[in-house]
């Protein structure tokens, strides 16, 4: 796709939409950006403000408008909808936001039938499924932002624990972007090492000192054979703590500042770049699963190859039994809400 026709439209000019818009502009991966919001004056002001930075960034036309101005978009990013209040779950948002998304998606398809739709509004897995059903588009052209931000949060916490560069860590989170999300610890690596081995080799905690001898270089920490009642290495306890902190991260941010937007804005740019530059990047995003460990007809996050088509291919991870059970639980919870909202 020639650089000159990379057109992105953002529906929803709240904090998340504008953090993404700013990140997108700085990255220089779009040549046209349209901002759409029911508060038209706000959208116009945001477009003017962003445009004022034009002399310092890659060439891009930024303007606000109506749905008709989104015509011919390559990527449409939906951030509109009610935000999550303190103490409110993502699933509690569903019923009101479903009606908003149905209207938005109908307008998007009218003007940009070939566009990839990136759903961000919460609960993102439910609303991605709604967008898929309403749009009539191939499932691969609907991407939910899913657990990409959750994954980034986990990677950041593991970075601090192991004191290594984030690029040395592979630690995707799977399932729902919400309470039933889970890490597949059996697949997490630090510098290519299984996380259990890395814990013994790289950490300097009192629990890990002398643990190499207890665990052995090939042992899986947390099993009786390796560590004895899971305690000698301290690995499982520490990883459980870190994942709980990951799950609580969004709530803690909301408690302190009322919303989360910077992290998601930057993570959306990663997805947008994979689409607009046809990267074939592997990202943990929400996509339609069909016979994935027996799970079908639901959007959940698993690693997928993302390019100009949207989701080109879903990667089937070799989960252990515990992880398969967790994925099924996540699917069941999301499907409950999908049914409750009439889909």
Short mmCIF file of C-alpha atoms in Angstrom, two decimals:
data_model
loop_
_atom_site.label_atom_id
_atom_site.label_comp_id
_atom_site.label_asym_id
_atom_site.label_seq_id
_atom_site.Cartn_x
_atom_site.Cartn_y
_atom_site.Cartn_z
CA UNK A 1 0.00 0.00 0.00
CA UNK A 2 1.55 3.34 -1.03
CA UNK A 3 2.37 5.65 1.84
CA UNK A 4 0.19 8.42 0.37
CA UNK A 5 -3.07 6.55 0.95
CA UNK A 6 -2.66 5.34 4.51
CA UNK A 7 -5.88 6.72 5.93
CA UNK A 8 -6.89 6.20 9.55
CA UNK A 9 -10.16 7.26 11.14
CA UNK A 10 -10.73 7.42 14.89
CA UNK A 11 -14.27 7.31 16.22
CA UNK A 12 -14.21 8.70 19.74
CA UNK A 13 -12.05 11.68 20.74
CA UNK A 14 -11.80 11.02 24.44
CA UNK A 15 -8.53 10.44 26.25
CA UNK A 16 -7.87 7.02 24.71
CA UNK A 17 -8.65 8.13 21.17
CA UNK A 18 -6.46 11.19 21.43
CA UNK A 19 -3.53 9.43 23.11
CA UNK A 20 -3.63 7.02 20.18
CA UNK A 21 -3.93 9.86 17.67
CA UNK A 22 -0.90 11.61 19.14
CA UNK A 23 1.16 8.41 19.18
CA UNK A 24 0.13 7.60 15.61
CA UNK A 25 1.12 11.05 14.40
CA UNK A 26 4.50 10.91 16.12
CA UNK A 27 5.20 7.48 14.56
CA UNK A 28 4.48 8.92 11.10
CA UNK A 29 2.75 5.79 9.80
CA UNK A 30 -0.42 7.46 8.45
CA UNK A 31 -0.85 10.16 5.81
CA UNK A 32 -4.42 11.09 6.61
CA UNK A 33 -6.19 11.12 9.98
CA UNK A 34 -9.89 11.79 10.52
CA UNK A 35 -11.37 12.44 13.97
CA UNK A 36 -15.05 11.71 14.54
CA UNK A 37 -16.94 12.42 17.74
CA UNK A 38 -20.51 13.38 18.68
CA UNK A 39 -18.91 16.43 20.34
CA UNK A 40 -18.01 18.01 17.03
CA UNK A 41 -16.35 21.12 18.43
CA UNK A 42 -14.06 19.04 20.62
CA UNK A 43 -13.05 16.88 17.64
CA UNK A 44 -12.37 20.03 15.60
CA UNK A 45 -10.23 21.48 18.38
CA UNK A 46 -8.27 18.26 18.77
CA UNK A 47 -7.59 18.16 15.02
CA UNK A 48 -6.41 21.78 15.04
CA UNK A 49 -4.17 21.18 18.03
CA UNK A 50 -2.54 18.09 16.50
CA UNK A 51 -2.15 19.84 13.14
CA UNK A 52 -0.14 22.62 14.76
CA UNK A 53 2.70 20.16 15.20
CA UNK A 54 2.80 19.57 11.45
CA UNK A 55 6.17 21.24 10.79
CA UNK A 56 7.88 18.83 13.19
CA UNK A 57 6.48 15.47 12.04
CA UNK A 58 6.06 13.37 8.92
CA UNK A 59 3.53 14.83 6.46
CA UNK A 60 -0.06 14.07 7.48
CA UNK A 61 -3.44 15.69 6.89
CA UNK A 62 -5.44 15.86 10.14
CA UNK A 63 -9.04 16.98 10.24
CA UNK A 64 -12.34 16.28 11.98
CA UNK A 65 -15.60 15.40 10.33
CA UNK A 66 -18.62 13.16 10.08
CA UNK A 67 -18.77 9.50 9.10
CA UNK A 68 -18.87 10.51 5.44
CA UNK A 69 -15.37 11.96 5.87
CA UNK A 70 -14.04 8.53 6.84
CA UNK A 71 -14.71 7.21 3.33
CA UNK A 72 -11.91 5.06 1.99
CA UNK A 73 -10.23 4.49 5.36
CA UNK A 74 -7.69 1.71 5.58
CA UNK A 75 -8.08 1.42 9.34
CA UNK A 76 -10.93 2.59 11.58
CA UNK A 77 -10.27 2.64 15.32
CA UNK A 78 -13.28 2.71 17.64
CA UNK A 79 -12.68 4.14 21.09
CA UNK A 80 -16.16 5.61 21.63
CA UNK A 81 -18.37 4.50 24.48
CA UNK A 82 -18.83 4.90 28.19
CA UNK A 83 -15.65 4.61 30.23
CA UNK A 84 -15.18 2.23 33.12
CA UNK A 85 -15.93 3.78 36.51
CA UNK A 86 -14.01 2.92 39.69
CA UNK A 87 -15.18 -0.45 40.95
CA UNK A 88 -17.02 -1.25 37.72
CA UNK A 89 -16.09 -4.33 35.71
CA UNK A 90 -15.66 -4.23 31.96
CA UNK A 91 -18.60 -6.58 31.58
CA UNK A 92 -20.90 -4.15 33.41
CA UNK A 93 -20.25 -1.67 30.61
CA UNK A 94 -21.57 -4.00 27.96
CA UNK A 95 -25.26 -3.27 27.52
CA UNK A 96 -25.01 0.49 26.96
CA UNK A 97 -21.93 0.30 24.79
CA UNK A 98 -23.39 -2.38 22.52
CA UNK A 99 -25.98 0.06 21.18
CA UNK A 100 -23.31 2.69 20.53
CA UNK A 101 -21.10 0.22 18.68
CA UNK A 102 -23.91 -1.11 16.52
CA UNK A 103 -24.58 2.40 15.19
CA UNK A 104 -20.90 3.22 14.65
CA UNK A 105 -20.08 -0.01 12.83
CA UNK A 106 -23.03 0.40 10.47
CA UNK A 107 -21.71 3.83 9.45
CA UNK A 108 -18.15 2.59 9.06
CA UNK A 109 -19.15 -0.24 6.75
CA UNK A 110 -21.24 2.16 4.65
CA UNK A 111 -18.29 4.41 3.88
CA UNK A 112 -15.24 2.11 4.21
CA UNK A 113 -16.36 -1.44 3.49
CA UNK A 114 -12.79 -2.67 3.06
CA UNK A 115 -11.35 -1.10 6.20
CA UNK A 116 -9.87 -3.10 9.03
CA UNK A 117 -11.78 -2.23 12.20
CA UNK A 118 -9.81 -2.03 15.43
CA UNK A 119 -12.13 -2.24 18.44
CA UNK A 120 -10.94 -0.62 21.66
CA UNK A 121 -14.14 0.18 23.56
CA UNK A 122 -14.85 -2.05 26.53
CA UNK A 123 -15.73 -4.80 27.12
CA UNK A 124 -13.56 -5.21 24.05
CA UNK A 125 -14.07 -8.95 23.46
CA UNK A 126 -17.84 -8.64 23.58
CA UNK A 127 -17.91 -5.52 21.43
CA UNK A 128 -15.50 -7.03 18.89
CA UNK A 129 -17.96 -9.89 18.48
CA UNK A 130 -20.83 -7.42 18.11
CA UNK A 131 -18.86 -5.51 15.45
CA UNK A 132 -18.21 -8.76 13.59
CA UNK A 133 -21.89 -9.73 13.59
CA UNK A 134 -23.19 -6.27 12.70
CA UNK A 135 -20.62 -5.52 9.99
CA UNK A 136 -20.95 -8.73 7.99
CA UNK A 137 -17.22 -8.46 7.35
CA UNK A 138 -14.78 -11.38 7.36
CA UNK A 139 -13.75 -12.04 10.96
CA UNK A 140 -10.10 -11.26 10.23
CA UNK A 141 -10.98 -7.64 9.44
CA UNK A 142 -12.19 -7.11 13.00
CA UNK A 143 -9.40 -6.85 15.58
CA UNK A 144 -9.95 -6.28 19.28
CA UNK A 145 -7.15 -4.58 21.19
CA UNK A 146 -7.58 -7.47 23.61
CA UNK A 147 -4.77 -8.31 26.01
CA UNK A 148 -1.98 -6.46 24.21
CA UNK A 149 -1.89 -3.86 26.99
CA UNK A 150 -2.17 -6.56 29.69
CA UNK A 151 0.80 -8.29 28.05
CA UNK A 152 2.79 -5.05 28.10
CA UNK A 153 2.03 -4.60 31.79
CA UNK A 154 3.19 -8.11 32.61
CA UNK A 155 6.35 -7.69 30.55
CA UNK A 156 7.13 -4.44 32.38
CA UNK A 157 6.79 -6.09 35.77
CA UNK A 158 8.93 -9.05 34.70
CA UNK A 159 11.52 -6.60 33.38
CA UNK A 160 11.85 -5.10 36.84
CA UNK A 161 11.98 -8.51 38.49
CA UNK A 162 14.68 -9.92 36.22
CA UNK A 163 16.44 -6.62 35.47
CA UNK A 164 16.58 -7.26 31.72
CA UNK A 165 15.48 -5.32 28.65
CA UNK A 166 11.78 -5.72 27.83
CA UNK A 167 12.71 -7.00 24.37
CA UNK A 168 14.26 -10.04 26.02
CA UNK A 169 10.90 -11.10 27.46
CA UNK A 170 8.11 -13.10 25.83
CA UNK A 171 5.07 -13.22 28.10
CA UNK A 172 1.70 -13.01 26.31
CA UNK A 173 -1.55 -12.94 28.23
CA UNK A 174 -4.46 -14.92 26.85
CA UNK A 175 -8.25 -14.93 26.98
CA UNK A 176 -10.55 -12.09 27.97
CA UNK A 177 -9.30 -8.57 28.49
CA UNK A 178 -10.60 -8.68 32.03
CA UNK A 179 -10.93 -10.82 35.11
CA UNK A 180 -10.45 -14.22 33.42
CA UNK A 181 -7.28 -13.31 31.53
CA UNK A 182 -4.32 -15.56 32.25
CA UNK A 183 -0.61 -15.95 31.44
CA UNK A 184 0.68 -19.20 30.01
CA UNK A 185 3.71 -19.52 32.28
CA UNK A 186 4.75 -22.68 30.45
CA UNK A 187 5.47 -20.50 27.40
CA UNK A 188 7.03 -17.44 29.06
CA UNK A 189 10.72 -16.95 28.31
CA UNK A 190 13.38 -14.55 29.57
CA UNK A 191 16.19 -14.24 27.07
CA UNK A 192 15.08 -17.53 25.55
CA UNK A 193 15.10 -19.37 28.89
CA UNK A 194 11.91 -20.74 30.43
CA UNK A 195 10.82 -18.32 33.12
CA UNK A 196 11.37 -20.91 35.86
CA UNK A 197 15.01 -21.39 34.87
CA UNK A 198 15.47 -17.65 34.57
CA UNK A 199 14.13 -17.18 38.08
CA UNK A 200 16.81 -19.45 39.45
CA UNK A 201 19.53 -17.92 37.30
CA UNK A 202 18.78 -14.20 37.26
CA UNK A 203 17.00 -13.17 40.44
CA UNK A 204 18.75 -12.39 43.69
CA UNK A 205 15.85 -12.94 46.03
CA UNK A 206 16.34 -14.85 49.25
CA UNK A 207 13.92 -17.47 47.94
CA UNK A 208 16.05 -18.10 44.87
CA UNK A 209 19.47 -18.20 46.52
CA UNK A 210 20.62 -21.78 46.48
CA UNK A 211 17.54 -22.74 44.49
CA UNK A 212 19.46 -23.81 41.40
CA UNK A 213 20.69 -26.83 43.23
CA UNK A 214 17.18 -27.58 44.40
CA UNK A 215 15.50 -27.03 41.05
CA UNK A 216 18.16 -28.20 38.65
CA UNK A 217 18.67 -26.51 35.29
CA UNK A 218 16.04 -28.62 33.54
CA UNK A 219 13.40 -28.70 36.27
CA UNK A 220 10.12 -26.89 36.11
CA UNK A 221 9.80 -24.78 39.21
CA UNK A 222 6.58 -25.26 41.09
CA UNK A 223 6.44 -29.03 40.78
CA UNK A 224 7.05 -31.34 43.70
CA UNK A 225 9.79 -33.20 41.88
CA UNK A 226 11.64 -29.98 41.18
CA UNK A 227 11.27 -27.94 44.33
CA UNK A 228 9.31 -29.91 46.86
CA UNK A 229 5.87 -28.51 47.64
CA UNK A 230 6.59 -25.56 45.29
CA UNK A 231 8.45 -23.63 47.98
CA UNK A 232 12.20 -24.12 47.53
CA UNK A 233 12.48 -21.98 44.43
CA UNK A 234 9.93 -19.33 45.37
CA UNK A 235 9.16 -19.09 41.69
CA UNK A 236 5.45 -19.89 41.58
CA UNK A 237 4.61 -17.62 44.50
CA UNK A 238 6.45 -14.69 42.95
CA UNK A 239 4.94 -15.21 39.49
CA UNK A 240 1.44 -15.41 40.99
CA UNK A 241 2.09 -12.13 42.80
CA UNK A 242 3.29 -10.45 39.64
CA UNK A 243 0.28 -11.57 37.64
CA UNK A 244 -2.11 -10.35 40.32
CA UNK A 245 -0.36 -6.99 40.19
CA UNK A 246 -0.77 -7.05 36.40
CA UNK A 247 -4.51 -7.72 36.74
CA UNK A 248 -4.90 -4.93 39.28
CA UNK A 249 -2.87 -2.40 37.32
CA UNK A 250 -5.78 -0.82 35.44
CA UNK A 251 -7.89 -0.53 38.59
CA UNK A 252 -5.00 1.08 40.46
CA UNK A 253 -4.46 3.63 37.71
CA UNK A 254 -8.18 4.44 37.56
CA UNK A 255 -8.26 4.84 41.34
CA UNK A 256 -5.42 7.36 41.15
CA UNK A 257 -6.26 9.39 38.03
CA UNK A 258 -9.75 8.33 36.94
CA UNK A 259 -8.86 6.67 33.63
CA UNK A 260 -6.15 4.84 31.69
CA UNK A 261 -5.07 6.12 28.28
CA UNK A 262 -1.33 6.45 27.65
CA UNK A 263 -0.52 2.75 27.69
CA UNK A 264 -3.47 1.74 25.54
CA UNK A 265 -2.82 4.62 23.14
CA UNK A 266 0.73 3.44 22.51
CA UNK A 267 -0.28 -0.20 22.24
CA UNK A 268 -2.91 0.69 19.62
CA UNK A 269 -0.18 2.30 17.56
CA UNK A 270 1.64 -1.04 17.56
CA UNK A 271 -1.43 -2.72 16.05
CA UNK A 272 -2.01 0.13 13.60
CA UNK A 273 1.58 -0.07 12.42
CA UNK A 274 1.29 -3.82 11.86
CA UNK A 275 -1.78 -3.23 9.68
CA UNK A 276 -0.72 -0.12 7.76
CA UNK A 277 2.83 -1.33 7.07
CA UNK A 278 1.76 -4.91 6.32
CA UNK A 279 4.23 -6.17 8.91
CA UNK A 280 3.05 -9.73 9.63
CA UNK A 281 3.69 -8.98 13.30
CA UNK A 282 2.67 -11.52 15.95
CA UNK A 283 0.57 -9.73 18.57
CA UNK A 284 -1.74 -10.88 21.35
CA UNK A 285 -5.07 -9.46 20.16
CA UNK A 286 -8.73 -10.40 20.40
CA UNK A 287 -9.92 -12.34 17.38
CA UNK A 288 -12.65 -14.79 16.47
CA UNK A 289 -11.79 -18.31 17.57
CA UNK A 290 -13.11 -21.30 15.64
CA UNK A 291 -12.40 -24.78 16.99
CA UNK A 292 -9.48 -23.50 19.04
CA UNK A 293 -9.15 -26.23 21.66
CA UNK A 294 -12.85 -26.81 21.08
CA UNK A 295 -13.72 -23.10 21.51
CA UNK A 296 -15.72 -21.39 18.76
CA UNK A 297 -17.78 -18.28 18.04
CA UNK A 298 -16.16 -15.96 20.55
CA UNK A 299 -13.50 -13.25 20.45
CA UNK A 300 -10.55 -13.88 22.80
CA UNK A 301 -6.89 -12.91 22.79
CA UNK A 302 -4.32 -15.32 21.41
CA UNK A 303 -1.17 -14.56 19.41
CA UNK A 304 -2.08 -13.75 15.82
CA UNK A 305 -0.25 -12.62 12.68
CA UNK A 306 -1.36 -9.06 11.87
CA UNK A 307 -0.92 -7.41 8.49
CA UNK A 308 -2.82 -5.37 5.89
CA UNK A 309 -5.59 -7.99 5.87
CA UNK A 310 -6.12 -7.65 9.61
CA UNK A 311 -5.73 -11.02 11.29
CA UNK A 312 -3.93 -13.12 8.71
CA UNK A 313 -3.46 -16.20 10.88
CA UNK A 314 -4.15 -17.34 14.42
CA UNK A 315 -1.34 -19.23 16.15
CA UNK A 316 -2.38 -22.30 18.10
CA UNK A 317 -0.30 -22.40 21.26
CA UNK A 318 0.61 -25.75 22.80
CA UNK A 319 -1.08 -25.10 26.14
CA UNK A 320 -0.87 -27.44 29.09
CA UNK A 321 -4.06 -28.79 30.68
CA UNK A 322 -4.34 -26.01 33.25
CA UNK A 323 -4.00 -23.34 30.56
CA UNK A 324 -6.61 -25.01 28.32
CA UNK A 325 -9.00 -25.01 31.27
CA UNK A 326 -8.33 -21.31 31.86
CA UNK A 327 -9.01 -20.49 28.20
CA UNK A 328 -12.32 -22.38 28.30
CA UNK A 329 -13.31 -20.52 31.46
CA UNK A 330 -12.54 -17.20 29.80
CA UNK A 331 -14.60 -18.17 26.75
CA UNK A 332 -17.56 -19.17 28.90
CA UNK A 333 -17.56 -15.86 30.77
CA UNK A 334 -17.41 -13.76 27.60
CA UNK A 335 -20.11 -15.85 25.93
CA UNK A 336 -22.42 -15.26 28.90
CA UNK A 337 -22.26 -11.52 28.33
CA UNK A 338 -22.63 -11.87 24.57
CA UNK A 339 -25.84 -13.79 25.19
CA UNK A 340 -27.05 -11.24 27.75
CA UNK A 341 -26.72 -8.40 25.22
CA UNK A 342 -28.70 -10.26 22.60
CA UNK A 343 -26.05 -11.76 20.38
#
